[in-house]
Coordinates of C-alpha atoms in Angstrom, one line a residue:
Chain A
X25 CA -42.4 11.9 16.0
X26 CA -44.1 8.6 17.0
X27 CA -41.3 6.5 15.8
X28 CA -38.7 8.8 17.1
X29 CA -40.3 8.6 20.5
X30 CA -40.3 4.8 20.3
X31 CA -36.7 4.7 19.4
X32 CA -35.7 7.2 22.0
X33 CA -37.5 5.4 24.9
X34 CA -36.2 2.0 23.8
X35 CA -32.6 3.3 23.7
X36 CA -33.0 5.0 27.1
X37 CA -34.2 1.8 28.5
X38 CA -31.8 -0.6 26.9
X39 CA -28.7 1.3 27.8
X40 CA -29.7 1.2 31.5
X41 CA -27.7 -0.6 34.2
X42 CA -30.3 -2.2 36.4
X43 CA -29.3 -2.3 40.1
X44 CA -29.7 -5.6 42.1
X45 CA -33.0 -5.8 44.1
X46 CA -32.8 -5.7 47.9
X47 CA -35.3 -8.4 48.4
X48 CA -34.8 -8.8 52.2
X49 CA -35.2 -5.0 52.6
X50 CA -38.3 -5.0 50.4
X51 CA -39.9 -7.7 52.5
X52 CA -39.1 -6.0 55.7
X53 CA -40.6 -2.7 54.6
X54 CA -43.6 -4.5 53.3
X55 CA -44.2 -6.2 56.6
X56 CA -43.9 -2.8 58.3
X57 CA -46.5 -1.3 55.9
X58 CA -48.8 -4.1 56.8
X59 CA -48.5 -3.4 60.5
X60 CA -49.1 0.3 60.0
X61 CA -52.2 -0.4 57.9
X62 CA -53.6 -2.8 60.5
X63 CA -53.1 -0.2 63.2
X64 CA -55.0 2.4 61.2
X65 CA -57.8 0.0 60.6
X66 CA -58.1 -0.8 64.3
X67 CA -58.3 2.9 65.1
X68 CA -61.1 3.4 62.5
X69 CA -63.1 0.4 63.7
X70 CA -62.8 1.6 67.3
X71 CA -64.0 5.1 66.3
X72 CA -67.0 3.6 64.5
X73 CA -67.8 1.5 67.5
X74 CA -67.7 4.5 69.8
X75 CA -70.0 6.4 67.4
X76 CA -72.5 3.5 67.4
X77 CA -72.5 3.5 71.2
X78 CA -73.2 7.3 71.4
X79 CA -76.0 7.0 68.9
X80 CA -78.0 5.0 71.4
X81 CA -77.4 1.3 70.9
X82 CA -78.4 1.2 74.5
X83 CA -75.4 0.0 76.3
X84 CA -73.8 2.1 78.9
X85 CA -70.1 2.1 79.8
X86 CA -69.6 0.4 83.1
X87 CA -66.9 1.2 85.6
X88 CA -65.6 -2.3 85.3
X89 CA -64.8 -1.8 81.6
X90 CA -62.9 1.4 82.4
X91 CA -60.9 -0.4 85.2
X92 CA -59.7 -3.1 82.8
X93 CA -57.4 -1.6 80.2
X94 CA -55.9 -5.0 79.2
X95 CA -52.7 -6.7 80.1
X96 CA -49.9 -4.3 81.1
X97 CA -47.1 -4.3 78.6
X98 CA -49.1 -6.3 76.1
X99 CA -47.9 -6.3 72.6
X100 CA -51.1 -4.7 71.1
X101 CA -52.5 -1.9 73.4
X102 CA -55.8 -0.5 72.4
X103 CA -55.3 2.6 70.2
X104 CA -57.0 5.9 70.9
X105 CA -60.1 6.7 68.9
X106 CA -59.2 8.5 65.7
X107 CA -59.9 12.2 65.2
X108 CA -62.1 12.7 62.2
X109 CA -62.2 15.7 59.8
X110 CA -65.8 16.3 60.8
X111 CA -64.7 16.7 64.4
X112 CA -62.7 19.8 63.6
X113 CA -64.2 23.3 64.2
X114 CA -64.6 25.6 61.2
X115 CA -62.2 28.6 61.2
X116 CA -61.6 31.6 59.0
X117 CA -60.3 31.2 55.4
X118 CA -56.5 31.5 54.9
X119 CA -54.9 34.9 55.3
X120 CA -52.5 34.1 52.5
X121 CA -53.6 33.7 48.8
X122 CA -55.7 30.6 48.1
X123 CA -57.9 29.1 45.5
X124 CA -61.7 28.9 45.6
X125 CA -62.7 26.6 42.8
X126 CA -60.9 27.9 39.7
X127 CA -60.5 31.4 41.1
X128 CA -57.7 32.8 43.2
X129 CA -58.3 34.9 46.3
X130 CA -55.3 37.2 46.7
X131 CA -56.3 39.6 49.5
X132 CA -58.9 42.3 49.9
X133 CA -59.2 42.8 46.2
X134 CA -61.7 40.8 44.0
X135 CA -60.7 37.2 43.3
X136 CA -58.7 36.6 40.1
X137 CA -61.1 34.7 37.8
X138 CA -59.5 31.5 36.6
X139 CA -56.4 32.3 38.5
X140 CA -56.0 29.1 40.5
X141 CA -52.5 27.6 40.2
X142 CA -49.8 26.1 42.3
X143 CA -48.8 28.6 45.0
X144 CA -45.6 29.1 47.0
X145 CA -45.7 31.5 50.0
X146 CA -43.0 32.9 52.2
X147 CA -42.3 36.0 54.2
X148 CA -45.4 37.8 53.0
X149 CA -44.9 37.1 49.3
X150 CA -46.7 34.6 47.1
X151 CA -45.9 33.4 43.6
X152 CA -47.9 31.0 41.5
X153 CA -47.0 28.8 38.6
X154 CA -48.3 26.4 36.0
X155 CA -47.5 25.3 32.5
X156 CA -47.8 28.8 31.3
X157 CA -45.2 30.3 33.6
X158 CA -44.5 32.0 37.0
X159 CA -46.5 34.9 38.3
X160 CA -46.3 37.3 41.3
X161 CA -49.5 37.1 43.2
X162 CA -50.5 40.5 44.5
X163 CA -53.7 42.0 45.8
X164 CA -56.2 41.4 43.1
X165 CA -53.7 40.8 40.3
X166 CA -51.2 38.5 38.8
X167 CA -47.9 39.8 37.3
X168 CA -46.1 37.5 34.9
X169 CA -42.5 37.0 35.9
X170 CA -41.4 34.4 33.4
X171 CA -43.4 32.5 30.7
X172 CA -41.6 29.2 31.3
X173 CA -42.8 26.6 33.7
X174 CA -40.2 26.1 36.5
X175 CA -38.9 22.7 36.8
X176 CA -38.4 20.2 38.0
X177 CA -38.9 21.7 41.5
X178 CA -41.0 24.5 42.9
X179 CA -39.5 28.0 43.2
X180 CA -37.8 29.1 46.4
X181 CA -38.5 32.3 48.2
X182 CA -36.1 34.2 50.5
X183 CA -36.8 34.4 54.2
X184 CA -38.1 38.0 53.9
X185 CA -40.1 37.3 50.7
X186 CA -38.0 39.7 48.8
X187 CA -36.5 37.3 46.2
X188 CA -37.5 34.2 44.3
X189 CA -35.3 31.8 42.5
X190 CA -35.9 28.7 40.4
X191 CA -34.6 26.6 37.5
X192 CA -35.9 26.3 34.0
X193 CA -34.7 23.5 31.8
X194 CA -34.4 23.2 28.0
X195 CA -33.0 19.9 27.1
X196 CA -29.8 19.2 29.1
X197 CA -29.3 22.8 29.8
X198 CA -30.5 24.4 33.0
X199 CA -30.9 28.1 33.7
X200 CA -31.2 29.8 37.1
X201 CA -33.6 32.7 37.3
X202 CA -33.7 35.1 40.2
X203 CA -36.4 37.7 40.7
X204 CA -36.8 40.8 42.9
X205 CA -40.4 40.5 44.0
X206 CA -40.6 44.0 45.3
X207 CA -40.2 45.4 41.9
X208 CA -41.2 42.3 39.9
X209 CA -38.0 42.4 38.0
X210 CA -35.5 39.8 37.0
X211 CA -32.1 40.3 38.6
X212 CA -30.3 37.2 37.2
X213 CA -30.5 34.7 34.4
X214 CA -27.6 32.3 34.6
X215 CA -26.9 29.3 32.4
X216 CA -25.9 26.2 34.2
X217 CA -23.6 23.4 33.1
X218 CA -26.5 20.9 33.7
X219 CA -30.3 20.8 33.9
X220 CA -30.3 18.2 36.7
X221 CA -30.5 20.8 39.4
X222 CA -32.9 22.5 41.8
X223 CA -33.0 25.4 44.2
X224 CA -33.6 24.4 47.8
X225 CA -33.5 28.0 49.1
X226 CA -32.0 31.4 49.6
X227 CA -30.1 32.2 52.8
X228 CA -30.2 35.4 54.7
X229 CA -26.9 36.6 53.2
X230 CA -28.7 36.7 49.8
X231 CA -27.1 33.6 48.4
X232 CA -29.1 31.2 46.2
X233 CA -28.2 27.6 46.4
X234 CA -28.3 25.3 43.3
X235 CA -27.9 21.6 44.0
X236 CA -27.4 18.6 41.6
X237 CA -30.2 16.1 42.1
X238 CA -28.1 13.0 42.2
X239 CA -25.0 14.4 43.9
X240 CA -24.9 17.2 46.4
X241 CA -21.2 17.3 45.8
X242 CA -22.2 19.5 42.8
X243 CA -23.6 22.5 44.5
X244 CA -23.3 26.1 43.4
X245 CA -24.0 29.4 45.1
X246 CA -25.1 32.5 43.4
X247 CA -24.7 35.8 45.3
X248 CA -27.6 38.1 44.5
X249 CA -25.7 41.3 45.5
X250 CA -22.5 40.7 43.6
X251 CA -23.9 38.5 40.8
X252 CA -21.0 36.1 41.4
X253 CA -21.6 32.4 41.0
X254 CA -19.3 29.6 42.0
X255 CA -19.1 26.0 43.0
X256 CA -19.2 25.2 46.7
X257 CA -16.2 23.1 47.8
X258 CA -16.2 20.4 50.4
X259 CA -19.8 19.4 50.0
X260 CA -20.4 15.9 51.4
X261 CA -22.1 13.4 49.0
X262 CA -25.8 12.9 49.8
X263 CA -27.6 10.3 47.7
X264 CA -30.4 11.8 45.7
X265 CA -29.2 15.4 46.0
X266 CA -31.3 15.8 49.1
X267 CA -30.7 19.3 50.6
X268 CA -33.3 19.3 53.3
X269 CA -33.4 23.0 54.1
X270 CA -31.5 26.3 53.9
X271 CA -30.2 28.0 57.1
X272 CA -29.3 31.7 57.7
X273 CA -25.8 31.1 56.4
X274 CA -25.7 27.7 54.7
X275 CA -27.7 24.6 54.1
X276 CA -28.5 21.2 55.5
X277 CA -28.2 17.8 53.8
X278 CA -30.2 14.7 54.5
X279 CA -28.3 12.3 56.7
X280 CA -30.9 9.7 57.3
X281 CA -34.6 9.2 56.5
X282 CA -37.0 7.6 58.9
X283 CA -38.5 5.6 56.1
X284 CA -35.1 3.9 55.7
X285 CA -33.9 3.7 59.2
X286 CA -37.0 3.1 61.2
X287 CA -36.3 6.1 63.4
X288 CA -39.1 8.5 64.3
X289 CA -37.5 11.5 62.6
X290 CA -35.1 12.1 59.8
X291 CA -31.8 13.7 60.4
X292 CA -29.7 16.3 58.6
X293 CA -26.1 17.5 58.5
X294 CA -26.1 21.3 58.9
X295 CA -23.3 23.3 57.5
X296 CA -22.1 26.9 57.0
X297 CA -21.0 28.0 53.5
X298 CA -18.1 30.4 54.0
X299 CA -17.5 33.6 52.0
X300 CA -15.0 31.7 49.9
X301 CA -17.6 29.0 49.2
X302 CA -16.5 26.2 51.4
X303 CA -19.0 24.0 53.2
X304 CA -18.1 23.4 56.8
X305 CA -20.2 20.8 58.6
X306 CA -21.6 22.0 61.9
X307 CA -24.0 19.5 63.4
X308 CA -26.3 16.5 62.8
X309 CA -29.8 17.5 63.9
X310 CA -33.1 15.6 64.1
X311 CA -34.7 17.5 61.3
X312 CA -35.4 16.2 57.8
X313 CA -37.5 17.7 55.1
X314 CA -39.2 20.5 56.9
X315 CA -40.5 24.0 56.8
X316 CA -39.3 26.7 59.2
X317 CA -41.4 29.6 60.4
X318 CA -40.3 33.0 59.1
X319 CA -39.1 34.1 62.5
X320 CA -37.1 30.8 62.7
X321 CA -38.4 30.0 66.1
X322 CA -40.1 26.8 64.9
X323 CA -40.0 24.0 62.4
X324 CA -42.7 21.7 61.1
X325 CA -41.9 18.2 59.8
X326 CA -43.5 14.9 59.2
X327 CA -42.3 12.0 61.4
X328 CA -43.4 8.4 62.0
X329 CA -45.8 9.7 64.6
X330 CA -47.4 12.3 62.4
X331 CA -46.6 16.0 62.0
X332 CA -44.6 17.7 64.7
X333 CA -43.8 21.4 65.4
X334 CA -40.4 21.6 67.1
X335 CA -38.8 24.6 68.8
X336 CA -35.6 25.7 67.1
X337 CA -34.0 26.3 70.5
X338 CA -34.9 22.9 71.8
X339 CA -35.6 20.3 69.0
X340 CA -36.5 17.7 71.6
X341 CA -39.5 19.8 72.5
X342 CA -42.3 19.1 70.1
X343 CA -46.0 19.6 69.7
X344 CA -47.9 17.0 67.7
X345 CA -50.4 18.5 65.2
X346 CA -53.8 17.0 65.8
X347 CA -54.4 16.1 62.1
X348 CA -57.4 14.0 61.5
X349 CA -56.8 10.3 61.0
X350 CA -59.5 9.7 58.4
X351 CA -57.4 10.8 55.5
X352 CA -53.9 12.0 54.7
X353 CA -52.1 15.3 54.4
X354 CA -51.7 15.9 50.6
X355 CA -49.0 18.6 50.4
X356 CA -46.2 20.2 52.3
X357 CA -47.2 22.3 55.3
X358 CA -46.9 26.1 54.8
X359 CA -46.5 28.7 57.5
X360 CA -49.5 31.0 57.2
X361 CA -48.0 33.1 60.0
X362 CA -45.3 32.4 62.6
X363 CA -48.0 30.7 64.8
X364 CA -50.2 28.8 62.3
X365 CA -49.5 26.2 59.7
X366 CA -51.8 25.4 56.7
X367 CA -52.0 21.9 55.2
X368 CA -54.0 20.3 52.4
X369 CA -55.9 17.3 53.6
X370 CA -57.5 14.6 51.6
X371 CA -60.2 12.7 53.6
X372 CA -60.5 9.9 51.0
X373 CA -56.9 8.9 51.0
X374 CA -55.5 6.1 53.2
X375 CA -52.1 4.9 54.1
X376 CA -52.2 2.6 51.1
X377 CA -53.3 5.3 48.7
X378 CA -50.4 7.5 49.6
X379 CA -48.1 5.1 47.9
X380 CA -50.2 4.8 44.8
X381 CA -53.0 2.4 45.4
X382 CA -55.2 2.4 42.3
X383 CA -58.1 1.0 44.4
X384 CA -58.1 4.2 46.4
X385 CA -57.7 6.6 43.5
X386 CA -54.9 8.9 42.5
X387 CA -54.0 12.4 41.9
X388 CA -56.0 13.7 44.9
X389 CA -57.9 16.2 42.8
X390 CA -58.6 19.6 44.3
X391 CA -62.2 18.9 44.7
X392 CA -61.5 16.5 47.4
X393 CA -58.9 18.6 49.3
X394 CA -59.6 20.5 52.4
X395 CA -57.3 23.1 53.9
X396 CA -56.6 22.8 57.6
X397 CA -55.1 25.4 59.9
X398 CA -53.1 24.1 62.9
X399 CA -51.8 26.1 65.8
X400 CA -48.1 25.7 66.4
X401 CA -48.4 26.2 70.2
X402 CA -51.3 23.8 71.0
X403 CA -51.3 21.5 68.0
X404 CA -55.0 22.0 67.6
X405 CA -56.4 22.1 64.1
X406 CA -59.5 23.6 62.4
X407 CA -60.9 23.7 58.9
X408 CA -59.9 26.8 57.0
X409 CA -61.4 25.8 53.6
X410 CA -63.8 23.1 52.7
X411 CA -63.4 20.7 49.8
X412 CA -62.7 22.0 46.4
X413 CA -60.6 24.8 47.7
X414 CA -57.0 25.4 48.6
X415 CA -55.5 24.7 45.2
X416 CA -52.1 23.2 45.7
X417 CA -50.5 25.3 48.4
X418 CA -46.9 24.2 49.0
X419 CA -44.3 25.2 51.5
X420 CA -40.8 26.5 51.0
X421 CA -37.9 24.9 52.8
X422 CA -36.1 27.3 55.1
X423 CA -34.6 27.9 58.4
Chain B
X20 CA -44.5 -22.0 49.1
X21 CA -45.2 -19.2 51.6
X22 CA -46.5 -15.9 50.5
X23 CA -43.2 -14.1 51.3
X24 CA -41.2 -16.5 49.2
X25 CA -43.8 -16.3 46.4
X26 CA -43.6 -12.5 46.5
X27 CA -39.8 -12.5 46.5
X28 CA -39.7 -14.7 43.4
X29 CA -42.3 -12.5 41.7
X30 CA -40.4 -9.3 42.5
X31 CA -37.0 -10.8 41.5
X32 CA -38.3 -12.1 38.2
X33 CA -39.9 -8.7 37.2
X34 CA -37.4 -6.4 38.8
X35 CA -35.4 -5.5 35.6
X36 CA -38.5 -4.9 33.5
X37 CA -40.2 -2.8 36.1
X38 CA -37.0 -0.9 36.9
X39 CA -36.7 0.1 33.2
X40 CA -40.3 1.3 33.2
X41 CA -39.8 3.2 36.4
X42 CA -36.7 4.9 34.9
X43 CA -38.7 6.0 31.9
X44 CA -41.5 7.3 34.1
X45 CA -39.2 9.3 36.4
X46 CA -36.1 10.1 34.2
X47 CA -33.8 9.4 37.1
X48 CA -32.1 6.3 38.5
X49 CA -32.6 7.1 42.2
X50 CA -36.2 8.1 41.6
X51 CA -36.8 5.0 39.6
X52 CA -35.5 2.8 42.5
X53 CA -37.6 4.7 45.0
X54 CA -40.7 4.4 42.8
X55 CA -40.2 0.7 42.3
X56 CA -39.6 -0.1 45.9
X57 CA -42.6 1.9 47.1
X58 CA -44.8 0.3 44.5
X59 CA -43.7 -3.2 45.3
X60 CA -44.3 -2.5 49.0
X61 CA -47.8 -1.5 48.1
X62 CA -48.2 -4.7 46.2
X63 CA -46.8 -6.7 49.1
X64 CA -49.5 -5.3 51.4
X65 CA -52.2 -6.8 49.1
X66 CA -50.1 -9.8 47.9
X67 CA -52.6 -12.4 49.1
X68 CA -55.1 -10.9 46.7
X69 CA -52.7 -9.8 43.9
X70 CA -51.1 -13.3 43.6
X71 CA -54.5 -14.7 42.7
X72 CA -55.2 -12.1 40.0
X73 CA -55.3 -13.1 36.4
X74 CA -52.7 -10.4 35.5
X75 CA -50.7 -9.5 38.6
X76 CA -48.1 -7.8 36.3
X77 CA -50.7 -5.4 35.0
X78 CA -51.7 -4.5 38.6
X79 CA -48.1 -3.8 39.5
X80 CA -47.7 -1.6 36.5
X81 CA -50.9 0.3 37.3
X82 CA -49.6 0.9 40.9
X83 CA -46.3 2.1 39.7
X84 CA -47.6 4.4 36.9
X85 CA -50.2 6.0 39.2
X86 CA -47.6 6.5 41.9
X87 CA -45.3 8.2 39.4
X88 CA -48.1 10.5 38.2
X89 CA -49.0 11.4 41.8
X90 CA -45.4 11.5 42.6
X91 CA -45.0 15.3 42.9
X92 CA -47.6 15.6 45.6
X93 CA -46.6 12.6 47.5
X94 CA -42.9 13.4 47.0
X95 CA -43.6 16.9 48.0
X96 CA -44.7 15.5 51.4
X97 CA -41.6 13.4 51.5
X98 CA -39.5 16.1 49.9
X99 CA -37.9 13.7 47.5
X100 CA -36.6 15.3 44.3
X101 CA -36.9 14.1 40.8
X102 CA -34.0 14.3 38.4
X103 CA -34.0 14.8 34.6
X104 CA -30.5 13.3 34.3
X105 CA -29.4 12.8 30.7
X106 CA -28.2 9.2 30.2
X107 CA -25.1 8.5 28.2
X108 CA -26.5 7.7 24.8
X109 CA -24.5 6.7 21.7
X110 CA -24.6 9.1 18.8
X111 CA -27.6 8.5 16.6
X112 CA -27.2 6.3 13.5
X113 CA -28.7 7.3 10.1
X114 CA -31.2 4.4 10.0
X115 CA -32.8 5.7 13.2
X116 CA -34.0 8.9 11.7
X117 CA -32.7 12.5 11.6
X118 CA -33.9 13.5 15.1
X119 CA -31.1 13.7 17.7
X120 CA -32.2 11.3 20.4
X121 CA -29.8 12.9 22.9
X122 CA -32.0 15.9 22.6
X123 CA -35.4 14.1 22.7
X124 CA -34.8 12.1 25.9
X125 CA -34.1 15.1 28.2
X126 CA -37.2 16.8 26.7
X127 CA -39.3 13.8 27.6
X128 CA -37.8 13.9 31.1
X129 CA -38.8 17.6 31.4
X130 CA -42.5 16.8 30.6
X131 CA -45.0 17.0 33.5
X132 CA -45.4 13.6 35.1
X133 CA -48.8 12.8 33.7
X134 CA -47.8 13.7 30.1
X135 CA -44.6 11.7 30.5
X136 CA -46.5 8.7 31.7
X137 CA -48.9 8.9 28.7
X138 CA -45.9 9.1 26.3
X139 CA -44.2 6.1 28.0
X140 CA -47.3 4.0 28.1
X141 CA -48.2 4.8 24.4
X142 CA -44.8 4.6 22.8
X143 CA -42.8 2.3 25.1
X144 CA -45.5 0.0 26.5
X145 CA -47.4 0.3 23.2
X146 CA -50.7 0.5 24.9
X147 CA -53.8 1.8 23.2
X148 CA -55.4 5.1 24.3
X149 CA -58.2 3.1 25.9
X150 CA -55.8 1.0 27.8
X151 CA -53.9 4.0 29.0
X152 CA -57.1 5.7 30.0
X153 CA -58.1 2.6 32.0
X154 CA -54.7 2.5 33.7
X155 CA -54.7 6.1 34.7
X156 CA -58.3 6.2 35.6
X157 CA -59.2 9.0 33.2
X158 CA -61.1 9.4 29.9
X159 CA -59.8 8.6 26.5
X160 CA -60.2 12.2 25.7
X161 CA -57.9 13.2 28.5
X162 CA -55.3 10.7 27.2
X163 CA -55.6 12.2 23.7
X164 CA -55.2 15.8 25.0
X165 CA -52.3 14.8 27.3
X166 CA -50.5 13.1 24.4
X167 CA -51.2 16.1 22.1
X168 CA -49.9 18.6 24.7
X169 CA -46.8 16.4 25.3
X170 CA -45.9 16.2 21.6
X171 CA -46.4 19.9 21.2
X172 CA -44.1 20.6 24.1
X173 CA -41.5 18.2 22.7
X174 CA -41.7 19.9 19.3
X175 CA -41.3 23.3 21.1
X176 CA -38.3 22.1 22.9
X177 CA -36.7 20.8 19.8
X178 CA -37.3 24.1 18.1
X179 CA -36.0 26.0 21.1
X180 CA -32.8 24.0 21.2
X181 CA -32.0 25.4 17.8
X182 CA -31.8 29.0 19.1
X183 CA -30.8 28.6 22.8
X184 CA -29.7 31.6 24.9
X185 CA -26.1 31.3 25.9
X186 CA -25.4 34.6 27.6
X187 CA -24.7 34.5 31.4
X188 CA -25.2 37.6 33.5
X189 CA -22.9 36.6 36.4

């Protein structure tokens, strides 16, 4: 096996066409990263200075200092003091299943010993998965749905929590699995022509979308009620197979990403999938990768300015979630209810560590992760679970 | 030479080698390009220090490998998606052994990111277990168990390919 692996990896590497580097773009993004890091450091230093003042260094703020904010329109205005994790009030634990150490709290029943795993929650249903398979998480118990690890993306849940769908891969063959979570039964197992696919979601017409990673032009739709599966025609190409979310009757594809364009938010092309499986573009909206509340009134997404909650009826109206600045959000936000969002937060991470800085440490192990709860109306946040809890709660992508 | 020019020369000279490593770590061309760009941007932020290191290439590799291993969480935030695309490989020749390499590569791609990183570092970069442990920031025992689990999963995949389900319910 050792020599076979060496040969296989060497051949995979040698046969590769290497793209040309975009050095000007690389330098531009690097300079931007430097500026962002400097801004974060200034906020941290100012927060430390404020704390020192409060602790009784002896100086008192004078009115003259308050009257002199600096030159108007200056290139480097003083940033606001950063909000720290320790500044947040302590709230109740999550009302959806969560991990406490290695155990899984599923509801009013006793915790499931050793049951902590990656969780997906939507519409009142929760499933968990690890290398040993996918399970339905119910009050006090786990029910094995399938013994294979889903991959390469997390399972998707329907809006009402009734169905779950995901891909398993064996070699170059992919298989779509669909489960009825009310009865914990499998309703479909469909072999796919390729293993390079994922399930971004299930719309409210009961249709499961299967999208090719590298080319959204290859998208299939599986109708749960009829059991029919077919290719969606007219899908625009989106590099990287980035379907950003599923709507009530179709899906949205990434149009631009703020990381590439310098804009504050990403944008998506929304479209309807007709009964005869044609994609019809509808609109370009200022929403990228996101998670929608189960009542579809709001959406939460990350922007250049942090995490926003936007109203579905007026996407220009947004509330900024007051996430602490002494760390980073470690996983996708998940809607605990239609009014609150849960997020895993790592207080030891920095802007540099989010792109893999070995000096800061990697993997953000669970023992360092806190779970925050943020109110969608006010943006205010509190601590729902202290460090070592929360597992790896992820959010589905829905409208 | 200014720091920017120095960095650009460094990145250009190592781009091909690093891209190939990124591809093996991610199993996907778009993901490899994303990983490489993000890693080099990290290096750029610290370039004034990195350029004075004894082994800047080793630092870049460490950044990239750890970014790939942490990739699912970080990429979950960014909602980028990895691919296990099967490259076009020529049919295996007898002198390379009896194992079908077109089967083995997709199985490697399907491994969890940390196991895949261990396999790539051990059998492509030819690093020792101790060197891999140092790079990943874990113990040698963890590297051994990750490698063992990965090989076991690969063997399972090879065996499963022999009796694959083909019935569709649609």
